[in-house]
Amino acid sequence: YAGLVAVNVVYGRGLFGVRTNADVSAAYPTDVTPSGATFAIWGPIFLLEGAGTAVLASGGDASRMALVAGPWVTTWLGECLWQAVFGVLPVPQGGATAGRKLASLAPAALFVGAAHVKMLGGALALVGGAPAYGLVGAAVVDFPTGLNAGWLAAASGIAFTLVAQQVPPLQPLATPEAGAVLVGALTAYGAAVTLSLAGCPAAALGYAAATAWACRGIASESAKTPPIVKTTAARCALVAVVAGAFALAVGALKR
């Protein structure tokens, strides 16, 4: 966890001469990139996971530690590797070949996608695991697991679009219309995942919250997204909220 925080501080503040994530992201826009303020979700994710790490390390929620410790650490590794390859993208991108950009964008997409899969695996494992360690365990273990998994799904969509922009046969998948379809598809996927997490309400709530937050950021006026994508994202945010509420209701009925 300390390594994860250190890597993000370096790239978040541009220490040691590296470019910040904001600078690189600004040089590589997509039609599905949310407003810059939306990325502040990393703050709550890291803070809650830090608290969860403390709880797990103390043995306070030992029965669930075996379920999420592996997925968390593996996800953090994937996030750090993503930072490393994303941070060395050529800026501005106009002076680099598509091959050079893909040399960073392709592994970046792989790492963020793998991180999503691992964190989602941790969330699903919680569904059939031991009961949460009271409200504390639900708040700092279950909720951030779902929140991180949901946000990484949105990040995977951006990463895929960045790759598609550089590959001529895939460029039709990087148009505004395709962006709207992608937002809808990820929301539908997110709703299905949220419902599958109903047995772990806090994780379901986290996943739904991340999906809704991403859609809200894409639909915001400050996001440089096309109208068709904004309209789709605004509607999808409501779908994510409804899915979250339904999952909570289902979870309550199962108790």
XYZ file of C-alpha atoms in Angstrom:
255
model
C 0.000 0.000 0.000
C 2.843 2.375 0.823
C 4.330 1.681 -2.601
C 1.003 2.437 -4.292
C 0.713 5.772 -2.522
C 4.329 6.675 -3.274
C 3.945 5.966 -6.995
C 0.753 8.015 -7.184
C 2.311 10.946 -5.339
C 5.226 10.950 -7.786
C 2.993 10.953 -10.863
C 0.307 13.121 -9.304
C 2.761 15.914 -8.473
C 5.259 15.405 -11.252
C 8.194 14.678 -8.950
C 11.638 13.750 -10.280
C 10.829 15.293 -13.632
C 8.008 12.918 -14.617
C 4.918 14.268 -16.309
C 1.759 14.380 -14.237
C -1.241 12.250 -15.130
C -3.183 15.452 -15.809
C -0.612 16.619 -18.362
C -0.515 13.297 -20.178
C -4.308 12.901 -20.121
C -4.731 16.408 -21.548
C -2.444 15.451 -24.443
C -4.460 12.273 -25.115
C -8.170 13.205 -25.013
C -10.988 10.832 -25.901
C -14.719 11.241 -26.401
C -15.343 9.288 -23.177
C -12.875 11.010 -20.852
C -14.709 12.605 -17.894
C -13.920 16.039 -16.521
C -10.683 16.398 -14.600
C -12.468 16.797 -11.269
C -13.992 13.332 -11.693
C -10.593 11.736 -11.161
C -10.675 12.999 -7.571
C -12.410 9.690 -6.827
C -8.916 8.246 -6.393
C -8.666 10.169 -3.134
C -11.517 8.326 -1.367
C -10.402 5.034 -2.916
C -6.875 5.330 -1.547
C -7.972 6.658 1.846
C -10.535 3.899 2.365
C -8.139 1.217 1.169
C -5.541 2.601 3.571
C -8.007 2.260 6.432
C -8.936 -1.207 5.195
C -5.283 -2.181 5.073
C -4.914 -1.127 8.704
C -7.972 -3.159 9.715
C -6.806 -6.213 7.791
C -3.249 -5.946 9.111
C -4.531 -5.702 12.677
C -6.396 -8.965 12.272
C -9.692 -7.255 12.980
C -11.279 -8.751 9.875
C -9.054 -11.795 9.462
C -11.778 -13.978 7.942
C -12.087 -11.623 4.984
C -8.408 -10.781 4.723
C -7.751 -13.962 2.754
C -10.488 -12.965 0.317
C -9.321 -9.473 -0.613
C -5.642 -9.224 0.323
C -4.478 -10.962 -2.850
C -6.802 -9.073 -5.219
C -5.950 -5.747 -3.583
C -2.183 -6.217 -3.843
C -2.403 -7.524 -7.407
C -4.646 -4.615 -8.394
C -2.247 -2.119 -6.829
C 0.595 -3.668 -8.808
C -1.430 -3.314 -12.012
C -2.195 0.317 -11.183
C 1.490 1.055 -10.550
C 2.511 -0.601 -13.816
C -0.150 1.429 -15.618
C 1.302 4.600 -14.129
C 4.776 3.638 -15.297
C 3.838 3.075 -18.954
C 1.225 5.832 -19.190
C 3.632 8.363 -17.725
C 6.179 7.908 -20.524
C 3.768 8.603 -23.388
C 5.181 11.196 -25.811
C 3.865 14.702 -25.124
C 2.732 16.290 -27.358
C 1.570 13.214 -29.182
C 1.820 14.790 -32.647
C 5.567 14.292 -32.747
C 5.447 10.527 -32.192
C 4.512 7.626 -34.437
C 1.459 5.501 -33.799
C 3.778 2.594 -33.050
C 5.583 4.525 -30.344
C 2.310 5.590 -28.734
C 0.940 2.054 -28.883
C 4.083 0.820 -27.163
C 2.754 2.607 -24.078
C -0.997 2.625 -24.670
C -1.378 -1.114 -25.343
C 0.303 -2.305 -22.131
C -1.427 0.501 -20.223
C -4.784 -0.847 -21.388
C -3.717 -4.371 -20.470
C -2.633 -3.359 -16.980
C -5.759 -1.350 -16.158
C -8.008 -4.084 -17.545
C -6.207 -6.737 -15.523
C -6.446 -4.551 -12.424
C -10.206 -4.296 -12.912
C -10.549 -8.066 -13.268
C -8.554 -8.712 -10.095
C -10.434 -6.166 -7.985
C -13.754 -7.415 -9.321
C -12.686 -10.913 -8.342
C -12.086 -9.662 -4.823
C -15.534 -8.056 -4.714
C -17.238 -11.221 -5.931
C -15.324 -13.267 -3.364
C -16.776 -11.081 -0.623
C -20.304 -12.068 -1.661
C -19.879 -15.613 -0.452
C -17.402 -14.850 2.299
C -17.783 -14.346 6.013
C -19.956 -11.450 7.211
C -18.333 -8.029 7.215
C -16.526 -6.849 10.323
C -19.461 -4.640 11.302
C -19.902 -1.221 9.732
C -16.150 -0.671 9.837
C -15.423 -3.686 7.657
C -18.232 -2.766 5.269
C -16.949 0.804 4.976
C -13.212 0.189 4.581
C -13.079 -3.266 2.997
C -16.271 -4.013 1.063
C -17.138 -0.505 -0.188
C -13.679 0.462 -1.527
C -13.339 -2.937 -3.189
C -16.498 -2.286 -5.191
C -15.620 1.379 -5.723
C -12.170 0.605 -7.104
C -13.481 -2.193 -9.334
C -16.162 0.073 -10.773
C -13.788 2.942 -11.428
C -11.256 0.653 -13.099
C -14.002 -0.526 -15.469
C -14.511 3.088 -16.541
C -10.745 3.569 -16.858
C -10.577 0.460 -19.038
C -13.064 2.058 -21.430
C -10.845 5.125 -21.776
C -7.757 2.945 -22.221
C -9.453 0.925 -24.979
C -10.489 4.099 -26.805
C -6.937 5.456 -26.666
C -5.667 2.278 -28.308
C -8.420 2.388 -30.948
C -7.413 5.936 -31.900
C -3.962 4.704 -32.963
C -5.020 1.608 -34.944
C -6.670 2.484 -38.303
C -9.000 -0.554 -38.421
C -10.179 0.262 -34.895
C -10.612 4.012 -35.345
C -14.371 3.695 -36.033
C -14.580 2.534 -32.402
C -13.191 5.882 -31.265
C -15.910 8.080 -32.811
C -18.524 9.990 -30.766
C -21.199 7.480 -31.738
C -19.007 4.579 -30.678
C -18.213 6.445 -27.470
C -21.911 6.658 -26.640
C -22.274 2.922 -27.276
C -19.254 2.212 -25.091
C -20.671 4.260 -22.207
C -23.965 2.402 -22.518
C -22.256 -0.983 -22.700
C -20.076 -0.308 -19.658
C -23.125 0.899 -17.732
C -25.086 -2.225 -18.643
C -22.099 -4.324 -17.606
C -21.807 -2.294 -14.412
C -25.486 -2.782 -13.614
C -25.120 -6.536 -14.051
C -22.046 -6.583 -11.813
C -23.793 -4.424 -9.214
C -26.708 -6.839 -9.058
C -24.340 -9.808 -8.811
C -22.803 -8.117 -5.753
C -26.170 -7.803 -3.983
C -25.027 -10.370 -1.428
C -22.373 -7.871 -0.317
C -24.344 -4.589 -0.210
C -21.407 -2.279 0.512
C -19.436 -3.636 -2.455
C -22.506 -3.304 -4.691
C -22.992 0.268 -3.512
C -19.329 1.047 -4.236
C -19.476 -0.339 -7.764
C -22.710 1.513 -8.550
C -21.308 4.733 -7.091
C -18.174 4.531 -9.237
C -20.215 3.882 -12.386
C -22.596 6.747 -11.679
C -19.696 9.075 -10.804
C -17.885 8.250 -14.050
C -21.040 8.853 -16.085
C -21.669 12.110 -14.262
C -18.146 13.254 -15.091
C -18.551 12.353 -18.762
C -21.869 14.233 -18.910
C -20.619 17.337 -17.072
C -20.350 20.644 -18.898
C -16.617 20.856 -18.175
C -15.938 17.521 -19.904
C -14.813 17.848 -23.519
C -17.202 15.157 -24.672
C -19.559 15.288 -27.679
C -23.280 15.972 -27.082
C -24.303 12.411 -27.971
C -21.901 11.044 -25.365
C -23.003 13.569 -22.728
C -26.671 12.696 -23.252
C -25.988 8.967 -23.050
C -23.823 9.362 -19.956
C -26.448 11.444 -18.152
C -29.024 8.709 -18.682
C -26.558 5.985 -17.758
C -25.791 7.696 -14.459
C -29.448 7.219 -13.516
C -29.292 3.563 -14.581
C -26.298 3.025 -12.298
C -28.096 4.649 -9.362
C -31.185 2.492 -9.922
C -29.041 -0.649 -10.160
C -27.350 0.249 -6.892
C -30.656 0.859 -5.129
C -32.066 -2.402 -6.460
C -28.987 -4.328 -5.342
C -29.309 -2.881 -1.852
C -32.980 -3.878 -1.737
C -32.182 -7.412 -2.885
C -29.403 -7.642 -0.334
C -31.749 -6.542 2.430
C -34.324 -9.167 1.453
C -31.689 -11.914 1.572
C -30.916 -11.185 5.219
